[in-house]
């Protein structure tokens, strides 16, 4: 393809793709551990760090800015933990508090920077929504290194990561170093988010973490395949979003990637086999097409109660049909009930509940009464 | 208890407190090797806390826990823990056999992946709890009783000396309860020590040979026959004694 | 009116208007809904602005607020599928809405005077330029009128349904039994949050509205125990945050909205640190005072426990206590000194014995096992 001949575009696409891969790896675990919104707080908390790093060093060099972002992002997570541990303010409020107040601080610092005579500050705002076009070769190399580290950690500590995610207390009880691994994973998440700020921006980085994992979960049954599919989705969305926003004028990178990801998530929730809503609807239809036996049994029971001396007094199928909605498959239901030994027909085709069927119906009635009483 | 026998679990002067108020208060408890002990007490008595303290998952304010005479940290591998199933997230992408294989992770150590021998151990554990046909079922599709059984199978795969079970009979179906009891019998036959947080007073005498009555402190502990008395239950459960005494009398 | 005073007034009214629904959000564990709504209203604002050409048109408020409520409906629908957890549902839906809004804004950037920075960050300093003029008479800034209206709406909502909201917050099941549909109340609250967010965003921007909605109520939650005082204290702290933020912004010549968020954050930090009952400092003081007393109580119970047993000489020997209780020697020393000084224990040849008073004390402690901490 012609556009991939463009050197800048290749760098940009590679960077966004790597970011997507790492986000997919780590995001899968964040989604499973219900830490989806931690990324949101973390990325917002990085903003004052970006501004501080610029104020201190006076340059827009990538590394000090990323270090600054990582430091305040990390502080943000510590503050959330401190608030939750030392007060009755709930977790969600602590997250919201940290993300908005840190962001406000970042904004104050940005307006301080804007007043400085050196015009070098132009471009710091791109951290809000990201600007993949500004990615440099050095940035991509850093991303590649982080991706390699994350992959290495996952490969070496795969079984420990699995236990940490599914049942942390059990891992601790076996003596696996869960706390240390948790710290390592959080640190890697901080680094990933900070790297993503350049490409996707502060506001939307959290979606980059959540969406690939949430989509991948729908298509997979194993952790390994979930993580792989999530990384694949991240790469695809990152590359296509970056390319699209480079080719189409005035299309910001971050929102484009997030919209692509949202489309993938929506499709996954609808279409995924076994779990997706469409699939479930089809299953439901299949269930519904099976004749519903319970109402017919209840009607048989009700009829038999009218003959206390002869509970197995037979009844015409037509009587049962009048008791049910017109489209009910009464014969099918009766056949199914007969197979289960709950009802039977005499030689003249008259139906009655068996002893077992009457007991089953009485039990159902008792349960319904109980539910009504609640 | 024979003084020469080293207790499997020895809790001495244990006090655990959350934010200043004690949940367990100066606890002494000895659990002999090979016994089956029920830990019984009202809600908030500190039953789960005691289990966690025995495993070394919480730091006590005072006192110590010893496993076969050694500090808990040194013998972590010899304790298998079965948590309450409701505390876990079951929409996790994996199958039954994989969860059971987790029981072997502690022995494997860092970096080593489970291989065929670990797989065989897990399959044997599933067999023991009568869940072999579920080996490749995603865990998201299990019923509550099946979830409980695979958590027990995971502990079996750990092949530990001591089994700590937190409310394993909570809300399970009758076949599961029978299967769990059978496993507890197997463990007793193999000389393993079993400690179970239990809430059903009617089955205490049937399933266990020792009982510890707990309400922030140990009210009484010892063989079921001599310890599980109406008087001790009254001391443990306080006000609601009428119903409880009637139940205890029926055992 | 002096524009400075006008800005300050707008700041205060906006801040208080945000704090009112915020109280319910914090209490109902819905704090992050404010984050979702303030982001999700963006596409509504953009489209309505494109149609009406005004940021203060009532149509815009309605359309944008509807988008906010729609996002909540969608989050709940996604969560109800049970395919993803609730936090993930939130984290999936609002970025999608927000991205759509940003793309719309950027694509139409040439056609409308609306840019992403002002949506995200807000600029209070410009608020007085848009005047509310009726028949040639200047009645003040539109933003002030709009936010005052929203504040009144929020207050009216609280007065009318505060009993029901409180009940639905504390006990949803009971509320439903008594006939107050929790769903209706929930969406009333969500509508209030959306309308407030739309009104406030031009002054404070999407993200800082979150600070105004959460920080003052969270601080009040640490300062007072009851619901009604919490509303009042939240309003007062919100007003303080606005005034303080405005002052800070004037002093340093920086973003007003950013400063308001920072000052609200500082107010929370103050309550978190120095709150009279729940603050860190008083927690620490209470704990260090309690530690010795608690240790002494524990020691008394320990002595009672082993009184008259054959191992008493071992268990109750001062020199062994550090081993048996797992305490440091100074900690044992302090506890022993405490309990001996109060005449509860005597030291006989290195072994502690309870006095009659000490025995009663320890027995009382263990008798009241349900609340051992209350003695």
Short mmCIF file of N, CA and C in Angstrom, two decimals, chain A residues 30-31 33-37 40 44 82-83 86-97 99-101 103-105 107-109 111-112 115 125 128-129 203-204 206-207 210-211 214 217-218 248-252 254-256 258-259 262 265 268-270 275-277 280, chain C residues 25-26 29-32 35 39 78 81-88 90-92 94-96 98-100 102-103 106-110 116-117 120-121 207-208 210-211 214-215 218 221-222 224-225 252-255 257-259 261-262 264-266 268 272 278 280 283 287:
data_model
loop_
_atom_site.label_atom_id
_atom_site.label_comp_id
_atom_site.label_asym_id
_atom_site.label_seq_id
_atom_site.Cartn_x
_atom_site.Cartn_y
_atom_site.Cartn_z
N UNK A 30 -6.60 -5.87 33.99
CA UNK A 30 -7.31 -4.80 34.69
C UNK A 30 -8.81 -5.03 34.63
N UNK A 31 -9.30 -5.45 33.46
CA UNK A 31 -10.74 -5.70 33.32
C UNK A 31 -11.16 -6.85 34.23
N UNK A 33 -9.78 -7.87 36.91
CA UNK A 33 -9.62 -7.55 38.33
C UNK A 33 -10.48 -6.37 38.75
N UNK A 34 -11.37 -5.93 37.88
CA UNK A 34 -12.28 -4.81 38.18
C UNK A 34 -11.51 -3.54 38.50
N UNK A 35 -10.44 -3.33 37.77
CA UNK A 35 -9.67 -2.10 37.95
C UNK A 35 -9.81 -1.21 36.73
N UNK A 36 -10.94 -1.35 36.01
CA UNK A 36 -11.09 -0.64 34.75
C UNK A 36 -10.92 0.87 34.91
N UNK A 37 -11.40 1.41 36.02
CA UNK A 37 -11.40 2.87 36.13
C UNK A 37 -10.14 3.40 36.79
N UNK A 40 -8.27 5.36 34.36
CA UNK A 40 -8.82 6.69 34.15
C UNK A 40 -8.21 7.67 35.15
N UNK A 44 -5.38 10.82 34.26
CA UNK A 44 -5.65 12.22 34.61
C UNK A 44 -4.61 12.74 35.60
N UNK A 82 -4.66 5.59 49.95
CA UNK A 82 -4.63 6.22 51.28
C UNK A 82 -6.04 6.62 51.70
N UNK A 83 -6.77 7.28 50.79
CA UNK A 83 -8.12 7.75 51.12
C UNK A 83 -9.01 6.56 51.49
N UNK A 86 -7.85 4.98 54.92
CA UNK A 86 -7.86 5.80 56.13
C UNK A 86 -9.12 6.62 56.31
N UNK A 87 -10.13 6.44 55.48
CA UNK A 87 -11.37 7.17 55.71
C UNK A 87 -12.52 6.33 55.20
N UNK A 88 -13.72 6.83 55.43
CA UNK A 88 -14.87 6.04 54.98
C UNK A 88 -15.31 6.46 53.58
N UNK A 89 -14.55 7.33 52.93
CA UNK A 89 -14.88 7.72 51.57
C UNK A 89 -14.72 6.50 50.67
N UNK A 90 -15.76 6.13 49.91
CA UNK A 90 -15.67 4.90 49.12
C UNK A 90 -14.70 5.02 47.94
N UNK A 91 -14.35 3.85 47.41
CA UNK A 91 -13.34 3.76 46.35
C UNK A 91 -13.68 4.62 45.15
N UNK A 92 -14.93 4.56 44.70
CA UNK A 92 -15.28 5.29 43.47
C UNK A 92 -15.14 6.79 43.69
N UNK A 93 -15.56 7.28 44.86
CA UNK A 93 -15.44 8.71 45.12
C UNK A 93 -13.96 9.11 45.19
N UNK A 94 -13.13 8.25 45.79
CA UNK A 94 -11.70 8.55 45.87
C UNK A 94 -11.09 8.64 44.48
N UNK A 95 -11.49 7.73 43.60
CA UNK A 95 -11.00 7.78 42.21
C UNK A 95 -11.40 9.09 41.54
N UNK A 96 -12.70 9.43 41.65
CA UNK A 96 -13.21 10.64 41.00
C UNK A 96 -12.52 11.88 41.54
N UNK A 97 -12.32 11.87 42.85
CA UNK A 97 -11.66 13.00 43.51
C UNK A 97 -10.25 13.19 42.99
N UNK A 99 -8.83 11.98 40.23
CA UNK A 99 -8.69 12.29 38.80
C UNK A 99 -9.05 13.74 38.52
N UNK A 100 -10.09 14.26 39.16
CA UNK A 100 -10.50 15.62 38.83
C UNK A 100 -9.60 16.67 39.48
N UNK A 101 -9.20 16.43 40.72
CA UNK A 101 -8.38 17.43 41.40
C UNK A 101 -6.96 17.47 40.80
N UNK A 103 -6.24 16.67 37.81
CA UNK A 103 -6.39 17.27 36.49
C UNK A 103 -6.48 18.80 36.63
N UNK A 104 -7.23 19.26 37.64
CA UNK A 104 -7.33 20.69 37.89
C UNK A 104 -5.97 21.30 38.16
N UNK A 105 -5.17 20.59 38.96
CA UNK A 105 -3.82 21.07 39.25
C UNK A 105 -3.00 21.15 37.97
N UNK A 107 -4.12 21.62 35.04
CA UNK A 107 -4.63 22.75 34.26
C UNK A 107 -4.05 24.07 34.77
N UNK A 108 -4.02 24.21 36.09
CA UNK A 108 -3.43 25.42 36.67
C UNK A 108 -1.98 25.56 36.21
N UNK A 109 -1.24 24.47 36.27
CA UNK A 109 0.18 24.51 35.87
C UNK A 109 0.30 24.83 34.38
N UNK A 111 -1.68 26.68 32.63
CA UNK A 111 -1.89 28.12 32.41
C UNK A 111 -0.69 28.92 32.91
N UNK A 112 0.00 28.41 33.91
CA UNK A 112 1.25 29.07 34.33
C UNK A 112 2.26 29.02 33.18
N UNK A 115 1.90 31.41 30.22
CA UNK A 115 2.29 32.82 30.38
C UNK A 115 3.78 33.04 30.17
N UNK A 125 -0.64 20.83 25.16
CA UNK A 125 -2.08 20.51 25.14
C UNK A 125 -2.36 19.24 24.37
N UNK A 128 -3.70 16.22 25.97
CA UNK A 128 -5.10 16.04 26.34
C UNK A 128 -5.77 15.00 25.44
N UNK A 129 -5.57 15.15 24.14
CA UNK A 129 -6.22 14.23 23.20
C UNK A 129 -5.24 13.37 22.43
N UNK A 203 -7.45 12.01 28.41
CA UNK A 203 -8.86 11.78 28.64
C UNK A 203 -9.30 10.39 28.21
N UNK A 204 -8.70 9.89 27.14
CA UNK A 204 -9.22 8.66 26.55
C UNK A 204 -8.32 7.45 26.75
N UNK A 206 -7.89 5.68 29.27
CA UNK A 206 -8.53 4.60 30.04
C UNK A 206 -9.29 3.65 29.12
N UNK A 207 -9.91 4.22 28.06
CA UNK A 207 -10.67 3.36 27.14
C UNK A 207 -9.73 2.39 26.44
N UNK A 210 -9.35 -0.48 28.82
CA UNK A 210 -10.53 -1.31 29.09
C UNK A 210 -11.01 -2.05 27.85
N UNK A 211 -11.12 -1.32 26.72
CA UNK A 211 -11.88 -1.86 25.59
C UNK A 211 -11.32 -3.15 25.00
N UNK A 214 -12.16 -6.08 27.33
CA UNK A 214 -13.61 -6.33 27.43
C UNK A 214 -14.12 -6.99 26.15
N UNK A 217 -12.72 -10.72 25.89
CA UNK A 217 -13.34 -11.68 26.82
C UNK A 217 -14.53 -12.39 26.17
N UNK A 218 -15.25 -11.67 25.30
CA UNK A 218 -16.48 -12.23 24.74
C UNK A 218 -16.18 -13.38 23.77
N UNK A 248 -7.02 11.46 7.01
CA UNK A 248 -8.17 12.36 6.98
C UNK A 248 -7.81 13.63 7.75
N UNK A 249 -7.99 14.80 7.15
CA UNK A 249 -7.65 16.02 7.86
C UNK A 249 -8.58 16.28 9.04
N UNK A 250 -8.04 16.89 10.07
CA UNK A 250 -8.80 17.26 11.27
C UNK A 250 -9.54 16.06 11.88
N UNK A 251 -8.85 14.95 12.01
CA UNK A 251 -9.42 13.80 12.72
C UNK A 251 -8.43 13.45 13.84
N UNK A 252 -8.78 13.79 15.09
CA UNK A 252 -7.82 13.58 16.19
C UNK A 252 -7.59 12.09 16.43
N UNK A 254 -6.60 10.13 19.21
CA UNK A 254 -7.16 9.43 20.37
C UNK A 254 -8.62 9.07 20.17
N UNK A 255 -9.47 10.08 19.91
CA UNK A 255 -10.89 9.77 19.72
C UNK A 255 -11.14 8.79 18.58
N UNK A 256 -10.35 8.87 17.51
CA UNK A 256 -10.55 7.94 16.40
C UNK A 256 -10.29 6.50 16.84
N UNK A 258 -10.41 5.36 19.85
CA UNK A 258 -11.43 4.94 20.82
C UNK A 258 -12.74 4.61 20.12
N UNK A 259 -13.10 5.37 19.09
CA UNK A 259 -14.34 5.05 18.38
C UNK A 259 -14.23 3.70 17.68
N UNK A 262 -14.59 1.15 20.33
CA UNK A 262 -15.98 1.06 20.80
C UNK A 262 -16.80 0.24 19.82
N UNK A 265 -16.01 -3.34 20.47
CA UNK A 265 -16.67 -3.81 21.70
C UNK A 265 -18.15 -4.05 21.44
N UNK A 268 -18.65 -7.13 19.56
CA UNK A 268 -18.37 -8.31 20.37
C UNK A 268 -19.52 -8.62 21.30
N UNK A 269 -20.06 -7.58 21.95
CA UNK A 269 -21.16 -7.81 22.88
C UNK A 269 -22.37 -8.38 22.14
N UNK A 270 -22.54 -8.00 20.89
CA UNK A 270 -23.69 -8.48 20.13
C UNK A 270 -23.44 -9.87 19.52
N UNK A 275 -21.73 -16.04 24.05
CA UNK A 275 -22.02 -14.99 25.01
C UNK A 275 -22.82 -13.84 24.42
N UNK A 276 -22.58 -13.54 23.14
CA UNK A 276 -23.16 -12.34 22.54
C UNK A 276 -24.68 -12.30 22.62
N UNK A 277 -25.23 -11.08 22.57
CA UNK A 277 -26.67 -10.93 22.75
C UNK A 277 -27.45 -11.59 21.63
N UNK A 280 -27.43 -15.23 22.18
CA UNK A 280 -28.30 -15.59 23.30
C UNK A 280 -29.77 -15.52 22.88
N UNK C 25 -24.57 11.37 45.01
CA UNK C 25 -23.64 10.52 44.25
C UNK C 25 -22.63 9.86 45.18
N UNK C 26 -22.08 10.65 46.10
CA UNK C 26 -21.07 10.10 47.01
C UNK C 26 -21.70 9.04 47.91
N UNK C 29 -22.56 5.65 46.19
CA UNK C 29 -21.47 4.96 45.47
C UNK C 29 -21.61 5.17 43.96
N UNK C 30 -22.02 6.37 43.57
CA UNK C 30 -22.21 6.65 42.15
C UNK C 30 -21.27 7.76 41.69
N UNK C 31 -20.22 8.01 42.48
CA UNK C 31 -19.38 9.18 42.20
C UNK C 31 -18.90 9.20 40.76
N UNK C 32 -18.56 8.04 40.23
CA UNK C 32 -17.98 8.04 38.89
C UNK C 32 -19.02 8.23 37.80
N UNK C 35 -18.39 11.49 36.41
CA UNK C 35 -17.32 11.47 35.41
C UNK C 35 -17.89 11.05 34.06
N UNK C 39 -18.60 13.69 30.65
CA UNK C 39 -17.97 13.43 29.36
C UNK C 39 -19.01 13.13 28.29
N UNK C 78 -25.47 -2.17 29.26
CA UNK C 78 -24.27 -2.99 29.02
C UNK C 78 -23.97 -3.85 30.24
N UNK C 81 -26.19 -6.97 30.65
CA UNK C 81 -25.92 -8.15 29.84
C UNK C 81 -25.06 -9.15 30.61
N UNK C 82 -24.45 -8.70 31.71
CA UNK C 82 -23.54 -9.52 32.51
C UNK C 82 -22.33 -10.00 31.72
N UNK C 83 -22.08 -9.32 30.61
CA UNK C 83 -20.91 -9.69 29.82
C UNK C 83 -19.67 -8.96 30.31
N UNK C 84 -19.86 -7.79 30.92
CA UNK C 84 -18.74 -7.06 31.50
C UNK C 84 -19.17 -6.54 32.86
N UNK C 85 -18.20 -6.28 33.74
CA UNK C 85 -18.49 -5.76 35.07
C UNK C 85 -18.90 -4.29 34.95
N UNK C 86 -19.47 -3.77 36.05
CA UNK C 86 -20.02 -2.43 35.99
C UNK C 86 -18.95 -1.37 35.72
N UNK C 87 -17.79 -1.51 36.35
CA UNK C 87 -16.76 -0.50 36.15
C UNK C 87 -16.30 -0.50 34.69
N UNK C 88 -16.21 -1.69 34.11
CA UNK C 88 -15.81 -1.76 32.71
C UNK C 88 -16.89 -1.15 31.82
N UNK C 90 -18.88 1.30 32.53
CA UNK C 90 -18.69 2.74 32.60
C UNK C 90 -17.51 3.16 31.73
N UNK C 91 -16.41 2.43 31.90
CA UNK C 91 -15.18 2.78 31.19
C UNK C 91 -15.26 2.56 29.69
N UNK C 92 -16.29 1.83 29.24
CA UNK C 92 -16.46 1.62 27.81
C UNK C 92 -17.38 2.67 27.20
N UNK C 94 -18.59 5.90 28.33
CA UNK C 94 -18.41 7.35 28.25
C UNK C 94 -17.26 7.78 27.34
N UNK C 95 -16.17 7.02 27.24
CA UNK C 95 -15.15 7.44 26.27
C UNK C 95 -15.70 7.43 24.84
N UNK C 96 -16.60 6.47 24.54
CA UNK C 96 -17.17 6.42 23.20
C UNK C 96 -17.97 7.70 22.92
N UNK C 98 -17.68 10.57 24.43
CA UNK C 98 -16.79 11.72 24.43
C UNK C 98 -16.00 11.79 23.13
N UNK C 99 -15.52 10.64 22.66
CA UNK C 99 -14.76 10.62 21.41
C UNK C 99 -15.61 11.13 20.26
N UNK C 100 -16.85 10.68 20.24
CA UNK C 100 -17.76 11.13 19.20
C UNK C 100 -17.87 12.66 19.24
N UNK C 102 -15.72 14.82 20.50
CA UNK C 102 -14.47 15.48 20.10
C UNK C 102 -14.32 15.46 18.58
N UNK C 103 -14.63 14.31 17.97
CA UNK C 103 -14.51 14.21 16.51
C UNK C 103 -15.45 15.21 15.85
N UNK C 106 -13.99 18.72 16.21
CA UNK C 106 -12.83 18.98 15.36
C UNK C 106 -13.22 19.05 13.90
N UNK C 107 -14.14 18.19 13.51
CA UNK C 107 -14.54 18.21 12.10
C UNK C 107 -15.22 19.52 11.75
N UNK C 108 -16.00 20.06 12.68
CA UNK C 108 -16.73 21.29 12.39
C UNK C 108 -16.02 22.52 12.93
N UNK C 109 -14.77 22.34 13.30
CA UNK C 109 -14.07 23.42 14.01
C UNK C 109 -14.17 24.74 13.26
N UNK C 110 -14.15 24.69 11.92
CA UNK C 110 -14.19 25.93 11.18
C UNK C 110 -15.55 26.60 11.23
N UNK C 116 -12.36 22.04 21.57
CA UNK C 116 -12.30 20.97 22.55
C UNK C 116 -11.72 21.43 23.89
N UNK C 117 -10.73 22.31 23.82
CA UNK C 117 -10.12 22.75 25.08
C UNK C 117 -11.15 23.40 25.99
N UNK C 120 -13.43 20.87 27.53
CA UNK C 120 -12.79 20.04 28.53
C UNK C 120 -12.39 20.85 29.75
N UNK C 121 -11.96 22.08 29.50
CA UNK C 121 -11.35 22.85 30.58
C UNK C 121 -12.24 23.96 31.10
N UNK C 207 -14.18 17.95 33.14
CA UNK C 207 -13.50 17.17 34.17
C UNK C 207 -13.57 17.86 35.52
N UNK C 208 -13.54 19.22 35.48
CA UNK C 208 -13.53 19.91 36.77
C UNK C 208 -14.91 19.89 37.42
N UNK C 210 -16.50 17.33 37.77
CA UNK C 210 -16.39 16.14 38.62
C UNK C 210 -15.84 16.53 39.99
N UNK C 211 -14.81 17.38 40.00
CA UNK C 211 -14.24 17.82 41.28
C UNK C 211 -15.29 18.55 42.10
N UNK C 214 -17.83 16.04 43.55
CA UNK C 214 -17.40 15.00 44.50
C UNK C 214 -16.66 15.56 45.72
N UNK C 215 -15.75 16.52 45.49
CA UNK C 215 -14.87 16.92 46.59
C UNK C 215 -15.62 17.51 47.78
N UNK C 218 -17.63 14.79 49.59
CA UNK C 218 -16.74 13.80 50.22
C UNK C 218 -16.12 14.38 51.48
N UNK C 221 -18.71 14.45 54.15
CA UNK C 221 -18.94 13.08 54.62
C UNK C 221 -17.98 12.73 55.75
N UNK C 222 -16.81 13.38 55.77
CA UNK C 222 -15.84 13.11 56.82
C UNK C 222 -16.04 14.02 58.03
N UNK C 224 -19.36 15.44 59.11
CA UNK C 224 -20.63 15.32 59.84
C UNK C 224 -21.19 13.93 59.64
N UNK C 225 -22.12 13.59 60.54
CA UNK C 225 -22.63 12.22 60.54
C UNK C 225 -23.95 12.11 59.80
N UNK C 252 -2.50 34.14 41.22
CA UNK C 252 -1.44 33.55 40.38
C UNK C 252 -1.69 33.78 38.89
N UNK C 253 -2.85 34.38 38.57
CA UNK C 253 -3.22 34.58 37.19
C UNK C 253 -3.22 33.25 36.42
N UNK C 254 -4.03 32.32 36.92
CA UNK C 254 -4.13 31.01 36.25
C UNK C 254 -5.60 30.67 36.04
N UNK C 255 -5.85 29.49 35.48
CA UNK C 255 -7.21 29.05 35.20
C UNK C 255 -8.10 29.06 36.45
N UNK C 257 -11.19 27.72 36.78
CA UNK C 257 -11.80 26.41 37.03
C UNK C 257 -10.79 25.45 37.65
N UNK C 258 -9.57 25.45 37.11
CA UNK C 258 -8.51 24.60 37.66
C UNK C 258 -8.26 24.91 39.12
N UNK C 259 -8.20 26.22 39.44
CA UNK C 259 -7.95 26.60 40.83
C UNK C 259 -9.09 26.16 41.73
N UNK C 261 -10.98 23.57 41.36
CA UNK C 261 -10.80 22.13 41.59
C UNK C 261 -9.70 21.89 42.62
N UNK C 262 -8.59 22.64 42.48
CA UNK C 262 -7.48 22.45 43.41
C UNK C 262 -7.89 22.82 44.82
N UNK C 264 -10.91 22.89 46.07
CA UNK C 264 -11.85 21.87 46.57
C UNK C 264 -11.07 20.64 47.03
N UNK C 265 -10.04 20.29 46.27
CA UNK C 265 -9.20 19.16 46.66
C UNK C 265 -8.50 19.44 47.97
N UNK C 266 -8.01 20.68 48.14
CA UNK C 266 -7.34 21.03 49.40
C UNK C 266 -8.32 20.97 50.56
N UNK C 268 -10.86 19.03 50.80
CA UNK C 268 -11.00 17.60 51.14
C UNK C 268 -9.79 17.13 51.93
N UNK C 272 -9.78 15.46 55.50
CA UNK C 272 -9.19 14.12 55.61
C UNK C 272 -8.11 14.10 56.68
N UNK C 278 -12.87 12.01 62.31
CA UNK C 278 -12.41 11.01 61.36
C UNK C 278 -11.09 11.38 60.70
N UNK C 280 -7.08 12.15 59.92
CA UNK C 280 -5.89 11.35 60.16
C UNK C 280 -5.26 11.66 61.50
N UNK C 283 -7.29 10.34 64.30
CA UNK C 283 -7.17 8.87 64.27
C UNK C 283 -5.87 8.45 64.94
N UNK C 287 -5.44 6.47 68.33
CA UNK C 287 -4.83 5.14 68.29
C UNK C 287 -3.67 5.01 69.25
#
